[in-house]
């Protein structure tokens, strides 16, 4: 116990000394540092914080030091995380490599793959993106049709991936591809690491109803990928993807909402309620209160999950509600504000609207994305009904 | 017959449908938007040539003897391709107010140009983000030779293209409602066009010491209130008809998608949870449709429009919001992309809902009209 | 055209002369005259009106005169109905025979069955009840298990029927029974006419959450039913039931709500809103308005259906929404009033509550019955989704 | 630890669960009702012997040193079998008020009998069908040797069995809130027991020129308001715990039914539309559970209870209403029969929801507490 307390003290001291005060506030929109070969910083503190954490190996605190990690054990890692949270330190960078494919490579990758890819991730020097979803497959991930045909020492990849965040700024992609069209739906899938600089790769940003987005569609036209870039064995892609998605949920919960700064719900609601027409004010206030109570309840549920989980209770049923509740509550909150704001909520850009209200309109439209992306609300309800409530799976 | 269109109405509806499908299809609206335009000025000219700007105006001032419901029918068809038209602001609101409240001389002065579409009108009424015709801070002060008007107006549909501005103000002395008709180019009138989520024309208007002579005063006091109320009810019914038209388009589009799209080896329309959601929406749409049809029919009668208008706008607005939400969600990933038209309809629904009182406002009005509250 | 106008004039004159003024108002609760062998009248006008209509043959205006009907053609029948509605005449009696099994016997019954049963129905002298639903079958009507075994000139019936209105006051039942357990689910069903006075028939009234009800459970213990009482052929029961249920919808729409007088929604709502706490008043008013608007819209939809149907348009999609909307709106209205009435809505019986509020509590609880009885709301939504919207039937 | 019960709490909860399952199962409540009884007097005696009436009262007056959350835990278990208990009215409200507002002498006078269960108390507060502690028309007029009280109270839980009535009145002169503790048999006090949908005890109380001496005045003005508010918040939290317990019972019952009942050849729980409804309810129940647990935990702290109480009662009430509705509907035909327990829970939910402010009221309160409105 003493050892861990010493560790905690040293972490706290280091963070106090090394995390610049300006990095202890939630980042404004678009101020996250994306890992990658073309790093950009909007201010010196950001770079300082990035480099200091990188040099500690704390981008990947629990990875072995040989791969550029921090070499911490699980307990030490938790201490570091809670100290970072306590000081409200910003995430020094965003990196799909470390959180997603990194752990999978650590567990399932070849020695060669580990040596080649992990250090770059751990130093934030390589930007990774995820190639899972496909146009036409939707929630049915395993229905993918992007083909990878064995040809000599290479696979030749043809097809398309969609909803790939920051594909246009990524160096590498981990992708699910169909290596055996004759095998079963799941059995024919493999996982490949694809260099985005390869000939035949092209990307196109997707415009959302809320405007420009970081989502892209990626096209593969006879892209040659060395067989050495196959993770695991042929046909193991689905198993690897499931292992990887378990990390996704952890990564999401670790970072919460920090990277989606919206409007301040209550602040804006108070201001708009005060301006509302007297006939509608009480009804709109009731809606605002319902949103606020739902959000309050959700926060209490997070706390309860944490506490009950810590006490050894099974909290998997609670965790299974998070994605659904979070995205649906978010949408309802923005719908409520939008109704409340009347014609002031109708601005797209330019003069005549204040900035907060322009942000509101975009965030309202953006909220529609979250009840679809990362497993639609319908999929979440299926999971709750079948896995949590134990109702029979009728395939519907 | 309130619920079956007559032959004239059917012909108008069909010719409007043809016009918008052929001349202003949704793809055309996308092109306009890409060019930074909110409407197609040539098409507006063509609509005027079809006589639409003249519907229900007196023949003596260039009107065509078509029932007022005609404007709602044309606007509903326009909504199906998200086409902007001058009819709402110029015919229903501006010309409607002049016709309802103006003197014979004023009608002769202003209506022929509006009926012919040579000039366009707009109504500068609301001053707050949530519709409230009772809270007017714009003041008109009497001067030796007329009036001096000061105020700021928001949500002026077509404001930047209007030649004529109908302005609602209060008499600085008596607090009476005053209705003015002003040349939009009068000194002191300034107009700020807005870039709105639906890419259709909307403006803020400022009136800084605007000078108006007596001939510009359409009506005052009770007469002004009555004319304004009547015209606003008509406009709410027209908004309801547009909302309802969009509900239908979105519902049909979504239904077709559910029948075609496959997931997990079956049509997603086979999933019972989605079926029930669609079935429930269907019942809401048919309820709203019944209200909208009754309200549109009431446009052509002498009936008090307050109750049918509150009912139609409230029901159609709430329904359209729900349908648009579901349309986006049930289209899944592509539903949230700009590539699909669904998002464009969602944005337009939000605009139509906010104009002249949203569902919450209409329900409060309805409650008062049926005496639930005093 | 002249002929029908003459008929209309004569009907109108007859009704004016023969329908007592007291019979031109909606009947108070429990004041409907039930046809049957044990007629009871609560006042002389009721009896007068019953007997006059009976003697005209107008209980069954479009049945042949030989069976006690009025012998009117379809057009004349419509004229009679609209004149009855115009004068707001009460239904002179309630009779499941005439509306339901009568038309089926007219079309599918043997000459002997027609001669034996139709005149009694047409004179309102025989009370009929319906034996379709069974405990355990629920919405799945065809899943019935009440057995009828051929034995000489009789069937021997064993089993139970549930949700049978007024079974305890009925003379006869038309029932669906399973005559062939080896045939398919639908093919093994037949329709029998069962004399409720037969040995082995017993009934038990069902108590609902809202209190006593007219629903009964009926038990058959080796009840002998002559083979002559089989309607149509063995195995035709399902077809006959479908034909009969088409009449149910017509009968329901003809009689509307006359026989379910509830509280006056708006009257009570106004009174309760005025008394509500100021903090909640506007929100509750909003709910009342939503209910009132829904009801208003529903009435407009009925009118629209009538008008559009008259103009030759297909209104089947609209009609398919009626049961769902009517029962759900009814429930929502009562939920709203109950919330509005606070602790005043909690009375079961006795002193301390005014009568209107006691009625409210019962009607609120009663409202739960209508979203279940006669095809649950879920079944209605299935029908809408599949038959009206044309979505695929996945059996779910 | 707000969300994990401690050992004492767990033991109490379990022994309460055993007591109600064994001594007052739901079938027993049906028997009582058939006999026209609202509660089992012997069982109430036994509860007192278990020390439940004494929870969280000072040991000096016979209390047991158990945290106040204990009462909420016992009440929640009672709700699972719909058992009536004296704890809500007598411990939480009556004893709670005396403890919070009374002088030492008053505590000594009244609390030992309440703690022992030898006497029962009740609170006569509300005067209108919808809870509103601000609208008190009951007036106390000062006289030479005390007070004269006139008024009419509704929704007095356990009113007809109370030996002590805590009465909220206003000073006829100053309009200050006054809190009295009266012997229920004082002349001028009359009590009308009500037959309520949930068959549990409820009464109206009239106070016709009731004479009270100075010793009967517990507190006045700000002190009375503060004590009353505190005790009402505790009571709301206890109501929320009961509502939540019923939500759980109904949800579990319905879920089990869906897994067992077959229609059209399959378990009805396999129908996706029902699955999604159950899944949504599940998320509501877990949200409400989190609020109720936090509020129950707050009972044992010095924290201001207003926000947790409004949140817990609002969320638990709304959720329980929704769960009860769905429980009845998803049970189909048998769901609406008296034979099934579901309907009994539905009725009890409506009672608990209405007491001390329903969800609408709690949301309005919550909005004020977080400053959405002034």
Short mmCIF file of C-alpha atoms in Angstrom, two decimals, chain A residues 136-141 163 185 204 206-210 275-281 283-284 287 328 331 335 338-353 361 364-365 368-369 371-372 376-379 394-396, chain B residues 128-132 135 154-155 192-198 202 204 261-266 271 274 277 321 324-326 328-330 332-340 343-344 346-347 350-351 354-355 358 360-361 363-365 368:
data_model
loop_
_atom_site.label_atom_id
_atom_site.label_comp_id
_atom_site.label_asym_id
_atom_site.label_seq_id
_atom_site.Cartn_x
_atom_site.Cartn_y
_atom_site.Cartn_z
CA UNK A 136 -24.65 -0.64 -47.46
CA UNK A 137 -23.72 -2.65 -44.38
CA UNK A 138 -24.88 -0.20 -41.71
CA UNK A 139 -25.31 -1.72 -38.29
CA UNK A 140 -24.66 -5.15 -39.73
CA UNK A 141 -20.88 -4.85 -39.51
CA UNK A 163 -17.67 6.69 -41.38
CA UNK A 185 -20.45 -14.40 -43.06
CA UNK A 204 -13.58 11.86 -49.48
CA UNK A 206 -18.56 13.34 -45.70
CA UNK A 207 -20.77 16.38 -45.33
CA UNK A 208 -23.35 15.92 -42.60
CA UNK A 209 -26.66 17.69 -42.12
CA UNK A 210 -24.82 19.77 -39.51
CA UNK A 275 -37.13 35.60 -23.15
CA UNK A 276 -39.89 33.18 -24.07
CA UNK A 277 -43.45 34.23 -24.71
CA UNK A 278 -45.47 34.03 -21.48
CA UNK A 279 -48.00 31.60 -22.98
CA UNK A 280 -45.37 28.97 -23.67
CA UNK A 281 -42.91 29.65 -20.88
CA UNK A 283 -44.44 24.32 -20.72
CA UNK A 284 -40.98 24.95 -22.08
CA UNK A 287 -39.29 20.37 -20.81
CA UNK A 328 -30.80 10.11 -26.80
CA UNK A 331 -30.67 14.80 -28.78
CA UNK A 335 -34.36 19.58 -29.49
CA UNK A 338 -34.00 24.56 -30.37
CA UNK A 339 -37.74 24.76 -29.70
CA UNK A 340 -37.10 27.24 -26.94
CA UNK A 341 -34.95 29.46 -29.14
CA UNK A 342 -37.61 29.86 -31.84
CA UNK A 343 -36.39 31.63 -34.96
CA UNK A 344 -33.08 32.39 -33.24
CA UNK A 345 -32.23 28.71 -33.56
CA UNK A 346 -32.51 28.77 -37.33
CA UNK A 347 -29.18 30.33 -38.20
CA UNK A 348 -26.69 28.52 -40.40
CA UNK A 349 -23.85 31.02 -40.52
CA UNK A 350 -22.97 34.65 -40.90
CA UNK A 351 -24.30 37.74 -39.25
CA UNK A 352 -27.57 38.25 -37.49
CA UNK A 353 -27.19 35.41 -34.98
CA UNK A 361 -28.20 24.94 -34.48
CA UNK A 364 -28.79 20.16 -32.62
CA UNK A 365 -28.21 18.74 -36.09
CA UNK A 368 -28.72 13.17 -34.77
CA UNK A 369 -25.39 11.57 -35.57
CA UNK A 371 -28.04 8.09 -32.01
CA UNK A 372 -26.85 6.38 -35.18
CA UNK A 376 -27.80 2.82 -33.49
CA UNK A 377 -30.21 3.31 -30.62
CA UNK A 378 -32.19 0.40 -32.06
CA UNK A 379 -29.16 -1.87 -31.79
CA UNK A 394 -35.98 -13.67 -32.84
CA UNK A 395 -33.45 -12.19 -35.22
CA UNK A 396 -35.49 -9.00 -35.34
CA UNK B 128 -38.61 38.27 -30.58
CA UNK B 129 -37.31 34.85 -31.41
CA UNK B 130 -40.51 33.17 -30.23
CA UNK B 131 -43.60 34.44 -32.02
CA UNK B 132 -45.66 36.82 -29.95
CA UNK B 135 -45.25 42.13 -27.65
CA UNK B 154 -36.93 39.64 -36.87
CA UNK B 155 -38.10 36.67 -38.88
CA UNK B 192 -30.16 42.23 -43.01
CA UNK B 193 -30.56 39.01 -44.98
CA UNK B 194 -29.91 35.91 -42.89
CA UNK B 195 -28.27 32.64 -43.80
CA UNK B 196 -30.82 30.22 -42.48
CA UNK B 197 -30.59 26.44 -41.99
CA UNK B 198 -33.13 25.85 -44.76
CA UNK B 202 -35.30 35.39 -44.22
CA UNK B 204 -34.11 41.12 -40.00
CA UNK B 261 -32.89 -1.69 -47.21
CA UNK B 262 -31.55 -4.97 -45.85
CA UNK B 263 -29.70 -5.65 -42.60
CA UNK B 264 -28.87 -8.98 -41.05
CA UNK B 265 -30.30 -10.68 -44.11
CA UNK B 266 -33.78 -9.17 -44.03
CA UNK B 271 -38.44 -5.41 -37.79
CA UNK B 274 -39.79 -0.14 -36.58
CA UNK B 277 -43.13 3.27 -34.90
CA UNK B 321 -41.14 17.23 -36.09
CA UNK B 324 -38.54 14.24 -39.47
CA UNK B 325 -36.82 12.86 -36.38
CA UNK B 326 -37.81 9.33 -37.26
CA UNK B 328 -33.39 10.71 -40.05
CA UNK B 329 -33.03 7.96 -37.45
CA UNK B 330 -34.56 5.20 -39.57
CA UNK B 332 -29.38 5.33 -40.20
CA UNK B 333 -25.95 6.54 -41.20
CA UNK B 334 -26.92 8.05 -44.53
CA UNK B 335 -29.80 9.84 -42.80
CA UNK B 336 -27.38 12.25 -41.17
CA UNK B 337 -25.45 13.04 -44.36
CA UNK B 338 -26.11 16.10 -46.41
CA UNK B 339 -26.23 13.88 -49.47
CA UNK B 340 -29.66 12.61 -48.53
CA UNK B 343 -31.87 16.40 -43.61
CA UNK B 344 -32.98 19.26 -45.83
CA UNK B 346 -35.75 18.29 -41.29
CA UNK B 347 -34.29 21.80 -41.39
CA UNK B 350 -37.88 23.42 -37.97
CA UNK B 351 -38.26 26.75 -39.77
CA UNK B 354 -40.99 28.20 -35.53
CA UNK B 355 -42.88 30.68 -37.73
CA UNK B 358 -44.79 26.61 -32.70
CA UNK B 360 -46.46 24.67 -27.81
CA UNK B 361 -47.78 28.12 -28.62
CA UNK B 363 -51.68 24.36 -27.87
CA UNK B 364 -51.76 27.25 -25.41
CA UNK B 365 -53.90 29.19 -27.87
CA UNK B 368 -57.69 29.42 -24.39
#
